[in-house]
Amino acid sequence: MRFWGWGVDADAGHGLPPQADGLLAEIGAPRGVSAPPVALDDVRLPGSALGDDARAALAAVAAVRDDREARVLHAAGKSYPDLVRQRSGDVSTAPDAVVSPGSHEAVRAVLEVCARHGVAVVPFGGGTSVVGGVEPLRGAFASVVALDLSLMSRVLAVDERSLTVELEPGLRLPEAEAALGERGLSLGHFPQSFEYATVGGCVATRSAGQASTGYGRIDELVLGLQLAAPAGDIALAPMPASAAGPDLRELIVGCEGALGVITSVALRVRPRPAARRYEGFMFGSFGEGAEALRVLEQSGAAPHVARLSDEDETRVSLTLAGGGWKARAAGAYLRARKVAGGALAICGWEGGEDAVRRARARTVELLRASGAVPLGTAPGRAWERGRYHGPYLRDELLGRGVVVETLETATQWSNLFALYRAVGDALRSSLGALDTPPLVMCHISHLYPSGASLYFTFFCRGLPGREVEQWHAAKTAASEAIVATGGTITHHHAVGSDHAPFLAREVGEHGIAALRSVKAALDPAGIMNPGKLLTV
Amino acid sequence: MRFWGWGVDADAGHGLPPQADGLLAEIGAPRGVSAPPVALDDVRLPGSALGDDARAALAAVAAVRDDREARVLHAAGKSYPDLVRQRSGDVSTAPDAVVSPGSHEAVRAVLEVCARHGVAVVPFGGGTSVVGGVEPLRGAFASVVALDLSLMSRVLAVDERSLTVELEPGLRLPEAEAALGERGLSLGHFPQSFEYATVGGCVATRSAGQASTGYGRIDELVLGLQLAAPAGDIALAPMPASAAGPDLRELIVGCEGALGVITSVALRVRPRPAARRYEGFMFGSFGEGAEALRVLEQSGAAPHVARLSDEDETRVSLTLAGGGWKARAAGAYLRARKVAGGALAICGWEGGEDAVRRARARTVELLRASGAVPLGTAPGRAWERGRYHGPYLRDELLGRGVVVETLETATQWSNLFALYRAVGDALRSSLGALDTPPLVMCHISHLYPSGASLYFTFFCRGLPGREVEQWHAAKTAASEAIVATGGTITHHHAVGSDHAPFLAREVGEHGIAALRSVKAALDPAGIMNPGKLLTV
């Protein structure tokens, strides 16, 4: 990937359409590119602090690189502040080296060397974290290495009878889907970071995909795994279910590299879907739509993909689509309902032809009863085409000096609108106080019987040189609103360093003590991903 | 309950039918009652070792009983060796007192007193453990109390919009169903111990119910909970999903009182089903039936209840049923298939009338394609009538001097028959070596996309005075076979003291180290349920 943004140059065509100018004018953003990224040769890279002995010991067990490109590419994830810093050429947090082991045993050997030499270790999969999860903080140590997992990308086993597979952590999701597809199987995990995210990264961060309402979150797909921790291994065989005490799988899933390195994962897979059908529906309001999705989910009739935009996101979405299907759809809706505004939903069914037909019929029956106006497959296809484009658009906005961020939470249905209002108000008032009022949009994208996720996107005019301060004010206000209103601090972005100060508000002092005790048992020297998940 | 067995005297009518005599003759068991239980007044109860200061401090914060009845009733769970000992009047492990707090705060106060005075604490819900989970072992402490949760049995909150409830741990399942039923809701959790099991006990032991294929195991229903540990509380609000690090809920669910006391639980509930339909199907063999259930589950077409008996369990079941529907069903099957033997399945659908009709049609379509012969609703109704009778029958068998035990495991579909054979062989050879060859039966009762449970029942002639030795030989051989063949040491009975020596084989040395570290953080003095879950 480009060190200062998403994707590679060849894929950079997912830019902003001309209609975006009106939206940018709403927030007072200047026209034209205001802040181009620096070139790789111009970034200010500190010298490597890795000692010669440690370097030699690492090179004996794994590939080691400490050239400019390798260090810069592992210097940060893809959060907004990461990108602001990288674009400006500030890579002061770059790792002292990038170490790439090729096997579980090599990972063990790397951890032993690092523990012996006092080197912090930051596991690095696809590098797509948006919460500071892969930033090479060194904590109390003099040096830090990125432990790159790209050499561990094999399919280790396929059990077609049990519909399970065993994968290495560095396997990227598109490669996993391709390898499984040859066997007629699919993992069904499609986060927005799909093009670059790795299996291990998804498991370490409790990822959710765009179709997880149907296929389940990654934590529902993990049946077993192996962890290489500095103190030793934990290998949990894939079990369909067990009553053998606390579930240690759930302690390793979501550990974000702070307990050790996940070196293999056994996952549930599905038959590769023969059919996929995505459609649009329009509701009179976000509230009406949310109620309809609640009924769907609690009736067991939710589709694989179920997304509902609020009125502002619907308006922005229709604007960006220009004169195509969206304008026609909006027109159809307005004619049908004789109202302005509305909330757009995308529903998608996947599976065998029969299963899709049956499931769709039941969903549509309930949606119609809820007052939804069907818009056909054009909006569904348009959503599918753009489903991974968000990060490319973000790069365009950064180039225009716009502050842009997404954040997400989840709560019970009964609390959903209190949380929706609290977070929106926090974003508007925190950025309003800086005289940069934002445009705030939200969608529901994951349904559960007891509640749903809320995914917020906000933009505001950047104050040159103060963008990270603006971001911090908005992010802090939103996080405070989330924990105060009973939402989870993160539904699928994970904790990283950005959310670490809020974790104690969610799990309490003794919850943190339990996590710290496990970390002390598995990583006694504290070399694993310092400053992530736990604040110290 | 009767201290020496299951249920109360008034419910003791679920005895063995006359046809059982032939089966008992097969294993060489003598006719007639050979070992009646002793009377309460005749049990050998040691004096209470609880110090006066500790007793007074406990009495200041909770109800305290140390009379004979209270101590004897809390002296053991309901495992086979528990009952053998209790029937013989051996209650040497009775707790020194029974302490009943009435609130979370009172539990906290009890734990503080016990930590200060060095008193071991054994949480006690319904007392139905079959793995030694509530036996009042005192570990390194001079005294031990049973912490009885029966005074904490309130429904704390009902959220009809989110379909969640908050319950106190001492609420018994029938009371929970009744209270929820008044609101049109159901928890849908029906273990064989349903009549006596408590909500907190189910959560602490990762219980599964007879309809858990449809409703989910208790660990899939828990959304939040509160733990009172000696070091402090952990309160986790109900979240539909979260990526906020390792899932601490899954560390408390299944903790078996070894980390603290669960003082409230937030659970997912369903609308109370308007319709229930249970039917029987006959397969040519256990293997054919298992294959059909795999296809059902992996097609998303499994019913709420899905049970399949092997050929021996089918034969015993038909024999015990005498000349009723089962004989007719067997006749119909034999005529249809022109073979002897066969494997009986019970399928049950629950929900709205429409949902049951739709789900049943799909299941039956797939079952017929798999070669199942439908037997109609009579076998289903018969199963429903007897679904909680197993423990009463066990008391009858104990009275006849028969050694009887059930044990359970789960594994992936691809490993199911290797595990089935290994456990059956282990039971037959271990008991055969003692010259008491057993009758071994098995059923599949819980389906998962990647695998299924196996539930074994075995009987053999008891050697008077050596019954626990026989049990131990068989149980050890079966447990060794399970861990060696890749099954989980327990699918829903939990770890307790019986499985504790095998837990390390499943989760490894460093898995145990992680659990121990959490215990040390939450229960630094080690007063919570010593000898359960972890061996020390």
Coordinates of N, CA and C in Angstrom, one line a residue, chain A residues 23 25 44 67-68 88 92 156 175 207 220 278 283 295 300 350-351 379 433-434 478 512 514 525:
Chain A
L23 N -21.2 19.5 -1.4 CA -21.2 19.0 0.0 C -20.0 19.6 0.7
A25 N -18.7 22.4 0.1 CA -19.0 23.9 0.3 C -19.8 24.0 1.6
R44 N 10.9 12.0 7.2 CA 12.0 12.2 8.2 C 12.1 10.9 9.1
D67 N 15.4 -1.3 5.8 CA 15.5 -0.2 4.7 C 14.4 0.8 4.9
R68 N 14.5 1.9 4.3 CA 13.5 3.0 4.4 C 12.1 2.5 4.0
S88 N 2.5 14.1 6.0 CA 3.4 15.2 6.3 C 4.9 14.8 6.4
S92 N 8.1 9.4 12.8 CA 9.0 9.2 14.0 C 8.7 7.9 14.8
L156 N -3.8 -24.3 5.7 CA -3.1 -25.5 6.3 C -4.0 -26.7 6.2
E175 N -7.2 -13.5 -1.0 CA -6.5 -14.8 -1.2 C -7.2 -15.9 -0.6
S207 N -13.1 -8.6 14.1 CA -13.6 -7.9 12.9 C -15.0 -8.3 12.6
E220 N -17.6 -15.3 15.7 CA -18.5 -16.4 15.6 C -18.0 -17.5 14.7
Y278 N -28.7 -8.1 -4.2 CA -28.7 -6.9 -3.3 C -29.8 -6.0 -3.8
F283 N -37.2 4.1 3.3 CA -38.1 4.3 4.5 C -38.4 5.7 4.6
V295 N -37.6 -5.7 13.6 CA -38.6 -6.8 13.4 C -38.0 -7.9 12.5
G300 N -36.0 -13.6 12.7 CA -35.2 -14.6 12.0 C -35.2 -14.4 10.5
E350 N -27.6 -14.1 0.2 CA -26.6 -14.9 -0.4 C -26.9 -16.4 -0.1
G351 N -26.5 -17.2 -1.0 CA -26.7 -18.7 -0.7 C -27.0 -19.4 -2.0
P379 N -29.8 0.1 -6.9 CA -29.1 0.6 -5.7 C -28.2 -0.5 -5.1
A433 N -17.6 23.9 18.5 CA -16.9 24.8 19.5 C -15.5 25.3 18.8
L434 N -15.0 24.6 17.9 CA -13.8 25.0 17.2 C -14.1 25.8 15.9
A478 N -17.0 12.0 21.2 CA -17.9 10.9 20.8 C -17.7 9.7 21.7
I512 N -10.2 -5.0 33.9 CA -8.9 -4.6 33.4 C -7.8 -5.5 34.2
A514 N -8.2 -8.4 35.4 CA -8.2 -9.8 34.9 C -7.4 -9.9 33.6
A525 N 7.5 -10.1 30.3 CA 8.3 -8.9 30.1 C 7.6 -7.7 29.5

